[in-house]
XYZ file of C-alpha atoms in Angstrom:
758
model
C 213.611 91.505 -98.746
C 213.496 91.496 -94.957
C 216.604 89.334 -94.731
C 218.442 91.729 -97.043
C 217.280 94.719 -94.983
C 218.491 93.122 -91.767
C 221.776 92.230 -93.454
C 222.306 95.827 -94.584
C 221.382 97.017 -91.118
C 223.721 94.609 -89.368
C 226.652 95.733 -91.529
C 226.417 99.161 -89.921
C 225.217 98.263 -86.448
C 227.919 95.648 -85.901
C 230.715 98.158 -86.410
C 232.310 99.120 -83.128
C 233.052 102.595 -84.421
C 229.406 103.195 -85.282
C 228.183 101.846 -81.939
C 230.697 104.080 -80.181
C 229.516 107.084 -82.220
C 225.874 106.476 -81.290
C 226.806 106.005 -77.632
C 228.721 109.282 -77.738
C 225.689 111.045 -79.260
C 223.487 109.562 -76.539
C 225.919 110.609 -73.792
C 226.213 114.132 -75.240
C 222.432 114.393 -75.393
C 221.956 113.434 -71.734
C 224.851 115.592 -70.618
C 223.569 118.703 -72.410
C 220.035 117.972 -71.223
C 221.337 118.089 -67.652
C 223.756 120.948 -68.284
C 221.221 123.298 -69.878
C 218.808 122.796 -66.962
C 221.182 123.634 -64.130
C 219.603 126.048 -61.619
C 220.741 129.640 -61.279
C 219.835 132.576 -59.063
C 216.193 132.605 -60.207
C 215.650 129.213 -61.868
C 214.633 126.361 -59.545
C 216.323 122.975 -59.798
C 214.666 120.019 -61.495
C 214.355 118.326 -58.121
C 211.969 121.102 -57.050
C 209.559 120.133 -59.844
C 209.965 116.505 -58.818
C 209.070 117.274 -55.197
C 205.922 119.227 -56.003
C 204.845 116.600 -58.547
C 205.131 113.943 -55.842
C 203.058 116.051 -53.449
C 200.111 116.544 -55.830
C 200.178 113.190 -57.645
C 197.441 111.637 -55.450
C 195.289 114.762 -55.113
C 191.911 115.279 -56.732
C 191.439 118.205 -59.121
C 189.763 120.224 -56.379
C 192.595 119.517 -53.951
C 195.163 120.528 -56.590
C 193.341 123.823 -57.106
C 193.231 124.521 -53.382
C 196.881 123.543 -52.868
C 198.332 125.567 -55.767
C 196.177 128.582 -54.885
C 197.345 128.340 -51.287
C 200.989 128.271 -52.371
C 200.400 131.258 -54.629
C 198.739 133.292 -51.881
C 201.530 132.491 -49.418
C 204.367 133.385 -51.767
C 202.617 136.604 -52.847
C 202.105 137.512 -49.185
C 205.744 136.816 -48.340
C 206.916 138.901 -51.310
C 204.637 141.713 -50.145
C 206.153 141.577 -46.655
C 209.651 141.662 -48.138
C 208.738 144.659 -50.301
C 207.329 146.581 -47.327
C 210.369 145.786 -45.201
C 212.718 146.937 -47.947
C 210.825 150.218 -48.343
C 210.836 150.874 -44.623
C 214.516 149.990 -44.365
C 215.370 152.729 -46.865
C 215.308 155.087 -43.898
C 213.838 158.056 -45.787
C 210.457 159.725 -46.014
C 209.699 158.506 -49.535
C 210.173 154.864 -48.575
C 207.979 155.275 -45.499
C 205.190 156.974 -47.474
C 205.186 154.360 -50.249
C 205.222 151.539 -47.703
C 202.230 153.049 -45.878
C 200.319 153.458 -49.147
C 200.844 149.797 -49.984
C 199.820 148.762 -46.462
C 196.627 150.826 -46.753
C 195.866 149.286 -50.157
C 196.355 145.749 -48.810
C 194.956 145.757 -45.253
C 195.863 142.784 -43.087
C 198.243 141.174 -45.617
C 201.419 142.245 -43.872
C 200.197 141.094 -40.470
C 199.048 137.751 -41.902
C 202.357 136.820 -43.547
C 204.926 138.670 -41.444
C 205.426 135.735 -39.097
C 205.793 133.320 -42.014
C 208.401 135.593 -43.579
C 210.413 135.789 -40.369
C 210.329 132.011 -39.818
C 211.417 131.194 -43.384
C 208.856 128.350 -43.484
C 207.671 129.511 -46.917
C 210.623 127.707 -48.570
C 209.005 124.336 -49.314
C 210.727 123.254 -52.525
C 213.783 125.479 -53.003
C 216.383 127.249 -50.877
C 215.715 130.789 -52.077
C 212.696 133.083 -52.189
C 213.164 134.043 -55.853
C 213.422 130.400 -56.926
C 210.377 129.502 -54.852
C 208.443 132.373 -56.405
C 209.468 131.366 -59.940
C 208.402 127.762 -59.368
C 205.035 128.535 -57.789
C 204.147 131.280 -60.288
C 204.946 128.973 -63.199
C 202.761 126.164 -61.844
C 199.974 128.570 -60.879
C 199.887 129.999 -64.403
C 199.789 126.502 -65.890
C 196.969 125.444 -63.578
C 194.995 128.634 -64.213
C 195.271 128.115 -67.957
C 194.194 124.473 -67.888
C 191.345 125.105 -65.435
C 189.796 127.457 -68.010
C 189.746 124.785 -70.721
C 185.963 124.558 -70.980
C 185.752 128.336 -71.198
C 188.385 128.224 -73.948
C 186.324 125.725 -75.953
C 183.230 127.853 -75.466
C 185.065 130.969 -76.656
C 185.939 129.220 -79.924
C 182.268 128.364 -80.502
C 181.168 131.865 -79.475
C 183.528 133.369 -82.038
C 181.971 131.148 -84.700
C 178.455 132.071 -83.583
C 179.344 135.764 -83.648
C 180.569 135.342 -87.214
C 177.314 133.645 -88.192
C 175.384 136.649 -86.870
C 177.122 139.122 -89.154
C 174.874 140.349 -91.916
C 175.561 139.467 -95.513
C 176.472 143.065 -96.302
C 179.070 143.197 -93.562
C 180.386 139.784 -94.538
C 181.330 140.992 -97.990
C 183.941 143.262 -96.444
C 185.500 140.652 -94.172
C 188.574 138.516 -94.801
C 187.545 135.265 -96.499
C 190.445 133.271 -95.009
C 189.707 134.525 -91.493
C 186.051 133.562 -91.793
C 186.859 130.102 -93.083
C 189.529 129.682 -90.408
C 187.020 130.496 -87.649
C 184.511 128.017 -89.104
C 187.135 125.284 -89.382
C 188.466 125.920 -85.866
C 184.978 125.641 -84.379
C 184.383 122.357 -86.209
C 187.735 120.919 -85.117
C 187.255 121.847 -81.446
C 183.605 120.770 -81.268
C 184.577 117.107 -80.865
C 186.582 117.888 -77.703
C 183.602 118.640 -75.443
C 183.994 115.325 -73.602
C 187.752 115.647 -72.940
C 188.537 115.140 -69.242
C 191.136 117.493 -67.796
C 193.533 116.201 -65.116
C 196.058 118.968 -64.591
C 199.690 118.129 -63.952
C 202.976 120.039 -64.292
C 204.341 119.923 -67.829
C 208.045 120.316 -67.020
C 208.959 116.633 -67.461
C 207.222 116.143 -70.822
C 208.496 119.457 -72.186
C 212.019 118.591 -71.043
C 211.905 115.191 -72.757
C 210.230 116.099 -76.055
C 211.146 119.712 -76.811
C 214.932 119.519 -76.735
C 216.440 121.111 -79.847
C 219.745 119.483 -78.865
C 218.161 116.044 -79.230
C 216.838 116.957 -82.682
C 220.259 118.087 -83.880
C 221.901 114.900 -82.583
C 219.236 112.812 -84.318
C 220.128 114.459 -87.633
C 223.817 113.750 -86.950
C 222.977 110.107 -86.261
C 221.289 109.816 -89.659
C 224.231 111.468 -91.403
C 226.589 108.923 -89.821
C 224.361 106.025 -90.873
C 224.069 107.197 -94.494
C 227.839 107.603 -94.624
C 228.297 103.978 -93.652
C 225.401 102.775 -95.787
C 226.453 104.230 -99.150
C 229.785 106.058 -98.980
C 231.875 103.215 -97.561
C 230.658 100.780 -100.240
C 231.450 103.312 -102.942
C 234.966 103.546 -101.555
C 235.302 99.777 -102.036
C 233.618 99.892 -105.488
C 231.004 97.372 -104.399
C 228.175 99.135 -106.246
C 229.443 97.696 -109.525
C 228.863 94.193 -108.189
C 225.317 94.837 -106.951
C 224.282 96.091 -110.391
C 225.132 92.791 -112.024
C 221.458 91.763 -112.280
C 218.264 93.726 -112.726
C 216.710 92.269 -109.579
C 219.892 92.916 -107.689
C 219.588 96.596 -108.476
C 216.129 97.123 -106.999
C 216.448 94.610 -104.160
C 219.806 96.041 -103.103
C 218.558 99.632 -103.001
C 215.268 98.884 -101.280
C 217.161 96.766 -98.756
C 219.316 99.777 -97.915
C 216.345 102.135 -97.693
C 214.508 99.654 -95.469
C 217.564 99.493 -93.234
C 217.576 103.302 -93.137
C 213.906 103.304 -92.105
C 214.504 100.801 -89.299
C 217.479 102.829 -88.094
C 215.537 106.108 -88.015
C 212.721 104.585 -85.985
C 215.140 102.858 -83.613
C 217.339 105.930 -83.136
C 214.316 108.179 -82.489
C 212.909 105.673 -80.012
C 216.218 105.326 -78.147
C 216.933 109.062 -77.935
C 213.431 110.063 -76.863
C 213.241 107.144 -74.411
C 216.517 108.262 -72.815
C 215.053 111.764 -72.483
C 211.924 110.323 -70.894
C 213.989 108.329 -68.398
C 216.022 111.420 -67.553
C 212.841 113.454 -67.076
C 211.203 110.694 -65.014
C 214.230 110.515 -62.729
C 214.768 114.259 -62.298
C 211.316 115.880 -62.572
C 208.641 113.171 -62.996
C 206.495 112.862 -66.134
C 203.085 112.526 -64.497
C 200.075 110.506 -65.598
C 200.645 109.388 -69.188
C 196.988 108.364 -69.615
C 195.731 111.919 -69.072
C 194.543 113.908 -72.068
C 197.131 116.030 -73.838
C 195.064 119.119 -72.966
C 195.856 118.466 -69.280
C 199.312 119.927 -69.924
C 199.208 123.722 -70.232
C 201.622 124.064 -73.207
C 199.441 121.678 -75.256
C 195.998 122.869 -74.160
C 195.238 124.287 -77.615
C 195.573 120.894 -79.301
C 192.527 119.894 -81.346
C 193.340 116.191 -81.094
C 191.612 113.842 -78.678
C 194.738 111.977 -77.588
C 196.450 111.060 -74.342
C 199.948 112.047 -73.263
C 201.362 108.617 -74.135
C 199.766 108.817 -77.591
C 201.321 112.245 -78.039
C 204.736 110.808 -77.132
C 204.353 107.965 -79.657
C 203.189 110.388 -82.367
C 206.196 112.596 -81.643
C 208.584 109.653 -82.062
C 206.835 108.593 -85.280
C 206.974 112.136 -86.677
C 210.646 112.592 -85.883
C 211.392 109.203 -87.471
C 209.503 110.232 -90.633
C 211.407 113.526 -90.874
C 214.708 111.722 -90.348
C 213.865 109.112 -92.983
C 212.993 111.874 -95.431
C 216.289 113.575 -94.602
C 218.139 110.265 -94.970
C 216.687 109.430 -98.415
C 217.826 112.802 -99.769
C 221.312 112.314 -98.331
C 221.374 108.776 -99.792
C 220.597 110.163 -103.241
C 223.411 112.690 -102.849
C 225.772 109.936 -101.633
C 224.988 107.764 -104.689
C 225.514 110.515 -107.268
C 228.478 112.224 -105.593
C 232.098 111.269 -106.221
C 233.256 112.954 -103.008
C 232.777 111.324 -99.619
C 232.083 114.602 -97.809
C 229.169 115.642 -100.008
C 226.366 113.882 -98.039
C 227.565 115.511 -94.813
C 227.967 118.884 -96.514
C 224.514 118.617 -98.083
C 222.994 117.655 -94.740
C 224.490 120.692 -93.022
C 223.303 122.980 -95.831
C 219.746 121.593 -95.626
C 219.670 122.033 -91.846
C 221.112 125.556 -92.108
C 218.484 126.583 -94.679
C 215.701 125.023 -92.602
C 216.912 126.825 -89.478
C 217.046 130.176 -91.276
C 213.520 129.714 -92.640
C 212.133 128.640 -89.265
C 213.787 131.443 -87.305
C 213.462 134.413 -89.670
C 209.999 134.025 -91.247
C 207.311 135.553 -88.983
C 204.069 133.675 -88.342
C 201.913 136.354 -89.982
C 203.942 136.382 -93.219
C 202.617 135.080 -96.541
C 205.695 132.827 -96.535
C 204.512 131.154 -93.351
C 204.216 127.688 -95.037
C 207.982 127.796 -95.709
C 208.550 128.435 -91.993
C 206.930 125.161 -90.986
C 207.310 122.900 -94.017
C 211.019 122.191 -93.647
C 213.126 119.739 -91.658
C 213.447 121.918 -88.555
C 209.797 122.995 -88.580
C 208.554 119.433 -89.081
C 210.659 118.173 -86.136
C 208.719 120.481 -83.784
C 206.170 117.790 -82.907
C 204.863 119.846 -79.990
C 203.613 122.414 -82.496
C 202.033 119.757 -84.699
C 200.091 117.909 -82.001
C 200.133 120.267 -79.039
C 198.990 123.443 -80.787
C 196.484 124.481 -83.423
C 197.355 126.333 -86.608
C 195.815 126.603 -90.074
C 197.971 127.886 -92.927
C 196.660 130.141 -95.653
C 196.834 128.170 -98.903
C 195.172 130.210 -101.650
C 192.751 131.759 -99.098
C 191.801 128.311 -97.816
C 192.731 127.302 -94.251
C 194.635 124.025 -94.254
C 195.824 122.355 -91.052
C 199.547 122.567 -90.439
C 199.453 118.921 -89.367
C 197.899 117.846 -92.673
C 200.298 119.950 -94.728
C 203.328 118.678 -92.836
C 202.479 115.007 -93.305
C 201.581 115.601 -96.968
C 204.920 117.314 -97.503
C 206.775 114.502 -95.738
C 205.109 111.842 -97.864
C 205.928 113.755 -101.044
C 209.546 114.328 -100.020
C 210.028 110.704 -98.955
C 208.597 109.518 -102.277
C 210.823 111.961 -104.131
C 213.888 110.830 -102.171
C 213.181 107.129 -102.848
C 212.575 107.736 -106.566
C 215.742 109.837 -106.831
C 217.775 107.098 -105.143
C 216.382 104.509 -107.532
C 216.835 106.582 -110.715
C 220.314 107.785 -109.800
C 221.397 104.274 -108.844
C 219.969 102.644 -111.999
C 221.193 105.264 -114.438
C 224.101 106.816 -112.647
C 227.722 106.325 -113.655
C 229.369 107.748 -110.525
C 229.521 104.535 -108.532
C 232.915 105.099 -106.988
C 234.629 107.864 -105.052
C 237.428 109.997 -106.302
C 240.169 111.077 -103.968
C 240.203 114.719 -103.017
C 243.459 116.108 -104.315
C 245.236 118.696 -102.275
C 246.637 121.574 -104.223
C 250.312 121.305 -105.051
C 250.798 124.634 -103.355
C 249.653 123.157 -100.026
C 252.030 120.394 -99.104
C 252.246 118.250 -96.023
C 255.401 118.777 -94.005
C 256.412 115.907 -91.771
C 257.291 116.699 -88.166
C 260.974 116.398 -87.456
C 260.382 117.151 -83.788
C 259.052 114.244 -81.693
C 257.056 116.521 -79.392
C 255.300 118.210 -82.319
C 254.648 114.827 -83.893
C 253.029 113.391 -80.757
C 251.043 116.592 -80.236
C 249.762 116.310 -83.807
C 248.749 112.683 -83.247
C 246.925 113.400 -79.995
C 245.257 116.690 -80.876
C 244.617 116.395 -84.608
C 244.628 112.711 -85.557
C 242.772 111.629 -82.401
C 240.633 114.803 -82.564
C 241.324 115.733 -78.947
C 241.467 119.400 -79.939
C 237.756 119.281 -80.882
C 236.835 117.866 -77.484
C 238.998 120.429 -75.709
C 237.426 123.232 -77.712
C 233.873 122.016 -77.023
C 234.508 121.739 -73.291
C 236.225 125.132 -73.227
C 233.057 126.609 -74.756
C 230.844 124.704 -72.294
C 232.864 125.745 -69.252
C 233.178 129.319 -70.463
C 229.437 129.509 -71.152
C 228.633 128.096 -67.725
C 230.882 130.625 -66.033
C 229.861 133.728 -67.955
C 226.127 132.881 -68.011
C 225.802 132.707 -64.229
C 223.707 135.658 -63.106
C 224.228 136.906 -59.575
C 221.487 139.068 -58.081
C 222.423 140.504 -54.680
C 219.551 140.324 -52.206
C 218.451 143.396 -50.291
C 220.476 142.211 -47.288
C 223.509 141.685 -49.503
C 223.060 145.156 -50.976
C 223.140 146.578 -47.453
C 226.266 144.575 -46.641
C 227.893 145.605 -49.919
C 227.152 149.286 -49.374
C 228.549 149.219 -45.844
C 231.667 147.204 -46.656
C 232.590 149.306 -49.680
C 232.604 152.306 -47.313
C 234.666 150.438 -44.740
C 237.177 148.771 -47.081
C 240.775 149.525 -46.318
C 242.613 150.433 -43.149
C 240.856 150.931 -39.835
C 240.081 154.581 -39.006
C 238.150 156.402 -36.313
C 235.503 157.526 -38.827
C 234.856 153.909 -39.846
C 234.556 152.885 -36.210
C 231.979 155.629 -35.640
C 229.971 154.373 -38.634
C 229.922 150.839 -37.224
C 228.995 152.010 -33.725
C 226.189 154.160 -35.145
C 224.755 151.136 -36.959
C 225.067 149.069 -33.785
C 223.172 151.756 -31.862
C 220.429 151.741 -34.495
C 219.981 147.987 -34.142
C 220.096 148.194 -30.336
C 217.387 150.849 -30.453
C 215.222 148.589 -32.642
C 215.674 145.703 -30.197
C 214.794 147.987 -27.275
C 211.636 149.281 -28.995
C 210.435 145.771 -29.794
C 211.039 144.725 -26.188
C 208.987 147.708 -24.974
C 206.128 146.793 -27.317
C 206.205 143.173 -26.125
C 206.096 144.425 -22.531
C 203.044 146.567 -23.358
C 201.311 143.479 -24.746
C 202.164 141.518 -21.593
C 200.733 144.301 -19.422
C 197.512 144.373 -21.450
C 198.055 147.947 -22.639
C 197.710 147.011 -26.337
C 196.491 143.980 -28.285
C 198.586 141.744 -30.562
C 197.329 143.333 -33.788
C 198.344 146.802 -32.647
C 201.682 145.448 -31.453
C 202.428 143.870 -34.810
C 201.669 147.155 -36.543
C 203.936 149.066 -34.127
C 206.783 146.573 -34.503
C 206.759 146.649 -38.305
C 209.233 149.529 -38.647
C 211.666 148.128 -36.097
C 211.495 144.579 -37.440
C 212.365 145.972 -40.863
C 215.478 147.515 -39.332
C 216.421 144.238 -37.645
C 216.023 142.292 -40.907
C 219.498 143.599 -41.822
C 221.061 142.571 -38.525
C 222.452 139.222 -39.850
C 224.348 141.210 -42.483
C 225.603 143.602 -39.846
C 226.894 140.653 -37.814
C 229.252 139.879 -40.727
C 230.490 143.463 -40.489
C 230.855 143.193 -36.723
C 232.902 140.021 -37.129
C 235.451 141.852 -39.278
C 235.353 144.831 -36.914
C 236.199 142.646 -33.891
C 239.077 141.003 -35.743
C 240.522 144.299 -36.995
C 240.090 145.886 -33.528
C 241.849 142.990 -31.803
C 244.521 141.859 -34.267
C 244.792 144.753 -36.701
C 244.464 144.489 -40.462
C 242.021 145.885 -42.996
C 238.340 145.613 -43.887
C 237.458 143.765 -47.099
C 234.229 143.193 -48.995
C 234.461 139.409 -49.238
C 231.262 138.163 -50.978
C 232.829 138.104 -54.434
C 235.818 136.143 -53.161
C 233.514 133.668 -51.390
C 231.774 132.945 -54.708
C 235.049 132.821 -56.614
C 236.607 130.388 -54.149
C 233.537 128.143 -54.035
C 232.264 128.970 -50.548
C 228.812 130.178 -51.625
C 227.690 127.667 -54.269
C 228.641 124.390 -55.958
C 230.141 125.943 -59.081
C 233.572 124.458 -58.337
C 232.042 120.970 -58.245
C 230.506 121.464 -61.685
C 233.796 122.836 -63.048
C 235.704 119.857 -61.602
C 233.213 117.475 -63.207
C 233.442 119.151 -66.624
C 237.234 119.320 -66.573
C 237.586 115.677 -65.466
C 235.207 114.515 -68.200
C 237.144 116.627 -70.707
C 240.470 115.008 -69.753
C 239.060 111.468 -69.931
C 237.331 111.992 -73.285
C 240.343 113.781 -74.785
C 243.179 111.483 -73.690
C 241.681 108.050 -72.942
C 243.331 106.725 -76.115
C 246.634 108.561 -75.733
C 248.610 105.346 -75.087
C 246.126 102.657 -76.102
C 245.991 103.937 -79.687
C 249.515 102.652 -80.244
C 248.504 99.219 -78.917
C 245.364 99.068 -81.085
C 247.484 99.680 -84.197
C 250.379 97.492 -83.015
C 252.679 100.493 -83.414
C 254.804 99.574 -80.396
C 256.459 96.807 -82.401
C 258.038 99.583 -84.428
C 258.153 102.477 -81.970
C 259.319 100.431 -79.029
C 262.313 98.722 -80.597
C 264.447 100.444 -77.984
C 263.642 101.274 -74.384
C 264.745 104.869 -74.909
C 262.486 105.282 -77.936
C 259.435 103.996 -76.094
C 260.218 106.125 -73.070
C 260.655 109.306 -75.110
C 257.338 108.800 -76.906
C 255.425 108.270 -73.659
C 257.113 111.281 -72.049
C 256.084 113.500 -74.993
C 252.527 112.205 -74.880
C 252.299 112.878 -71.164
C 253.740 116.361 -71.610
C 251.101 117.251 -74.226
C 248.313 115.934 -71.986
C 249.587 117.852 -68.971
C 249.997 121.065 -70.944
C 246.430 120.881 -72.284
C 245.140 120.108 -68.784
C 246.960 123.128 -67.366
C 245.479 125.433 -70.010
C 241.951 124.071 -69.543
C 242.112 124.474 -65.751
C 242.455 128.252 -66.132
C 239.305 128.642 -68.267
C 236.771 128.495 -65.365
C 238.643 131.169 -63.411
C 238.600 133.624 -66.293
C 234.879 133.479 -67.047
C 233.622 133.000 -63.485
C 235.606 136.000 -62.253
C 234.068 138.168 -64.980
C 230.507 137.097 -64.081
C 231.034 137.440 -60.319
C 232.723 140.841 -60.499
C 229.658 142.284 -62.258
C 227.599 141.846 -59.095
C 230.219 141.743 -56.335
C 233.236 144.071 -56.615
C 236.493 142.345 -55.733
C 238.923 144.967 -54.494
C 241.709 144.910 -51.894
C 243.683 142.121 -53.556
C 246.723 142.959 -51.436
C 244.890 142.516 -48.125
C 245.909 139.395 -46.109
C 243.706 136.408 -46.842
C 242.984 136.106 -43.105
C 240.926 139.305 -43.444
C 238.206 137.143 -45.017
C 236.518 135.376 -42.064
C 236.061 132.137 -44.023
C 239.874 131.858 -44.326
C 240.967 133.316 -40.992
C 242.377 129.956 -39.833
C 245.019 129.790 -42.570
C 248.374 129.741 -40.802
C 250.569 131.139 -43.577
C 250.434 134.894 -44.036
C 249.732 135.824 -47.669
C 247.676 138.334 -49.608
C 244.356 137.572 -51.308
C 245.921 137.672 -54.782
C 248.678 135.258 -53.742
C 246.085 132.904 -52.254
C 244.033 132.994 -55.476
C 247.159 132.284 -57.553
C 247.988 129.327 -55.299
C 244.368 128.097 -55.579
C 244.612 128.280 -59.372
C 247.911 126.439 -59.270
C 246.497 123.750 -56.953
C 243.507 123.172 -59.222
C 245.848 123.112 -62.196
C 247.893 120.360 -60.537
C 244.742 118.378 -59.783
C 243.465 118.541 -63.359
C 246.937 117.645 -64.598
C 246.731 114.701 -62.200
C 243.449 113.648 -63.809
C 245.091 113.843 -67.254
C 248.065 111.838 -66.000
C 245.752 109.224 -64.433
C 243.908 108.986 -67.749
C 247.133 108.239 -69.639
C 248.083 105.646 -67.001
C 244.696 103.946 -67.425
C 245.157 104.097 -71.197
C 248.520 102.337 -70.931
C 247.153 99.854 -68.382
C 244.102 98.712 -70.366
C 245.689 99.017 -73.842
C 242.186 99.364 -75.324
C 240.323 102.544 -76.226
C 236.885 101.467 -74.989
C 238.170 99.951 -71.768
C 240.306 103.015 -71.087
C 237.280 105.252 -71.603
C 235.127 103.067 -69.341
C 237.609 102.888 -66.469
C 238.511 106.559 -66.833
C 234.862 107.598 -66.441
C 234.298 105.072 -63.648
C 237.301 106.165 -61.573
C 237.630 109.870 -62.346
C 234.159 111.117 -63.325
C 231.489 108.984 -61.633
C 232.524 109.964 -58.048
C 232.000 113.627 -58.954
C 228.610 112.834 -60.506
C 227.559 111.010 -57.340
C 228.804 113.917 -55.239
C 226.680 116.284 -57.329
C 223.667 114.000 -56.800
C 224.054 114.282 -53.031
C 226.207 111.277 -52.116
C 228.722 113.303 -50.115
C 230.799 110.372 -48.867
C 231.683 109.347 -52.426
C 233.096 112.810 -53.027
C 235.996 112.078 -50.700
C 237.451 109.553 -53.182
C 237.550 112.223 -55.903
C 239.589 115.364 -56.491
C 236.789 117.561 -55.130
C 237.921 117.991 -51.481
C 241.180 119.544 -52.686
C 239.743 121.179 -55.808
C 237.102 122.999 -53.748
C 239.734 124.149 -51.213
C 237.795 122.416 -48.420
C 241.030 120.951 -47.086
C 242.565 124.392 -46.614
């Protein structure tokens, strides 16, 4: 039986197309895992979690508590200082009164953290105060939750003891399920008294094991395997041969189901292991021997297991769900006469499971349907990292027990259905799907249309282009820009100054300059009083608070003064430039990410544009004349370049929409030299003309990537080799640049794409 199982398995695994499909699923999984965890204005990067994990990895529990509490106190103090400064900088009586009230309610806090705020030394793990605050608050909440674990256990027992103290007359009016649930919970948690807690950040484990994208790709991997396992043999009518003997019937089917089981376990292990490696590299995964309750999201688990045991149980559970899913699809594949039915059935089952899991509330009487389906069962973190009893006829039954019971029943049902359908079924071959006579295929008389059809439809490049268009559009439109208080000041001033230089605008700038000069003078006087011994340092800090708040906006005013000096000396107009700096890639690395996505899109879409003809030996027919071969290649290249040109515009559309929500972009007709970052450009042109030229330049670069991909495809004459060299030459340098290897970026399109060369 084992030899037959391995034979059935090898028939699928040895296919290059299947191996390529699994590799694509794995690559998509890692890519989306990285893509969905990109930092934004408030979300810290994964490297920030990695850095803090490294810092606390060798600390004792007491040292961790002291360190995290210290970080929390510092960041709260810095935020308090920022709030007070912002209130005082409002320049009105209300702001001053509110600021004084907060200072009176928190004596000494401002003085303690004002120096830290001014130095900027509070940024230990990120480059922005909001990101730093998000990171530290998240870890502080996790640590606070885990540190109260013993109190949590005691509260469960206290609830049970309180229930026991209720009199018999009161108990008659209580909910029977609730009472039984409390009793069962106390019994389940009682065995956890000796669990040792070693707190650690949960980001890495959550990232690796709670990815819904990974779960969806696992289901797709099973659908592909079942298609090759049953459907392809039905196409060749091989099922008639395997039913020649009675033993052949059972041995053949069980061999296939055994192969399916091995594949589900292997696929789950590979996908989860790749997630773990990604998490270990980007965020760290901590001590795997610690108890599962050491991670805050899983503190409510009633199981006495370690983190590594939880990981293994998660893989086993996902494999069981996938095997159950695969047996049902196998039964459908055996009985169906249409090749698409297993895939259609799989999508229907997943859609129904998703609807049940999303729409049914936890408190509903239909709660068992919410969890006892394919999507609910794949949520291993809820099975082993949480605690829940379902109401089954007023009796509390563990969700974990019900899930595994349901899986066993469904697997048994799927195996029996496969066996009965195979032994008694008559539909052992596929019937061709007939297209209606009213819908006829029209051949392409135009060579360009024909080559476009081959590239976009036959080679499925249009699907890749569409997916990347959605990804790039989502990345652009989902970016949230939150102007800081300093930026709000700069925005308010520049929107008043925008346009031609006037005497009123000059007076506004000079008035602001006088205000800052007055603040500098007052601070100097206070420092002189301290030097002369007239006042102490504490009094001086209190006196300087108002003036330091004014000076906190001076860096923003310097940007205004820079434009004022240029306009005063050379003429021109004022322009609010922050939006343009973001749009043109001067404020973040969004252009690098767009270049990476577009380059990957071109390679994946057109790596087989030329090699496909070699793999099918079509050039013997198509290349009978030099002109014929040349015309075909020219048409292919034209289609690739056209698609590249269209894709290169997508980032501009969505990024401009997102940026303009926070930073108005007016004065498009102003010379580009009005923006200080571009004042060295020698050619005189307006901002709109410069943006159009930037779009055109990036369009040419992406078209160059598409052209290079077709050249590689013609050079290697092999789909896999073309894909490999295309990624190696055109994509990997951008990935390395994103990872911080700046020198590698110079051998990519990025220096020109990011306009750094201008």
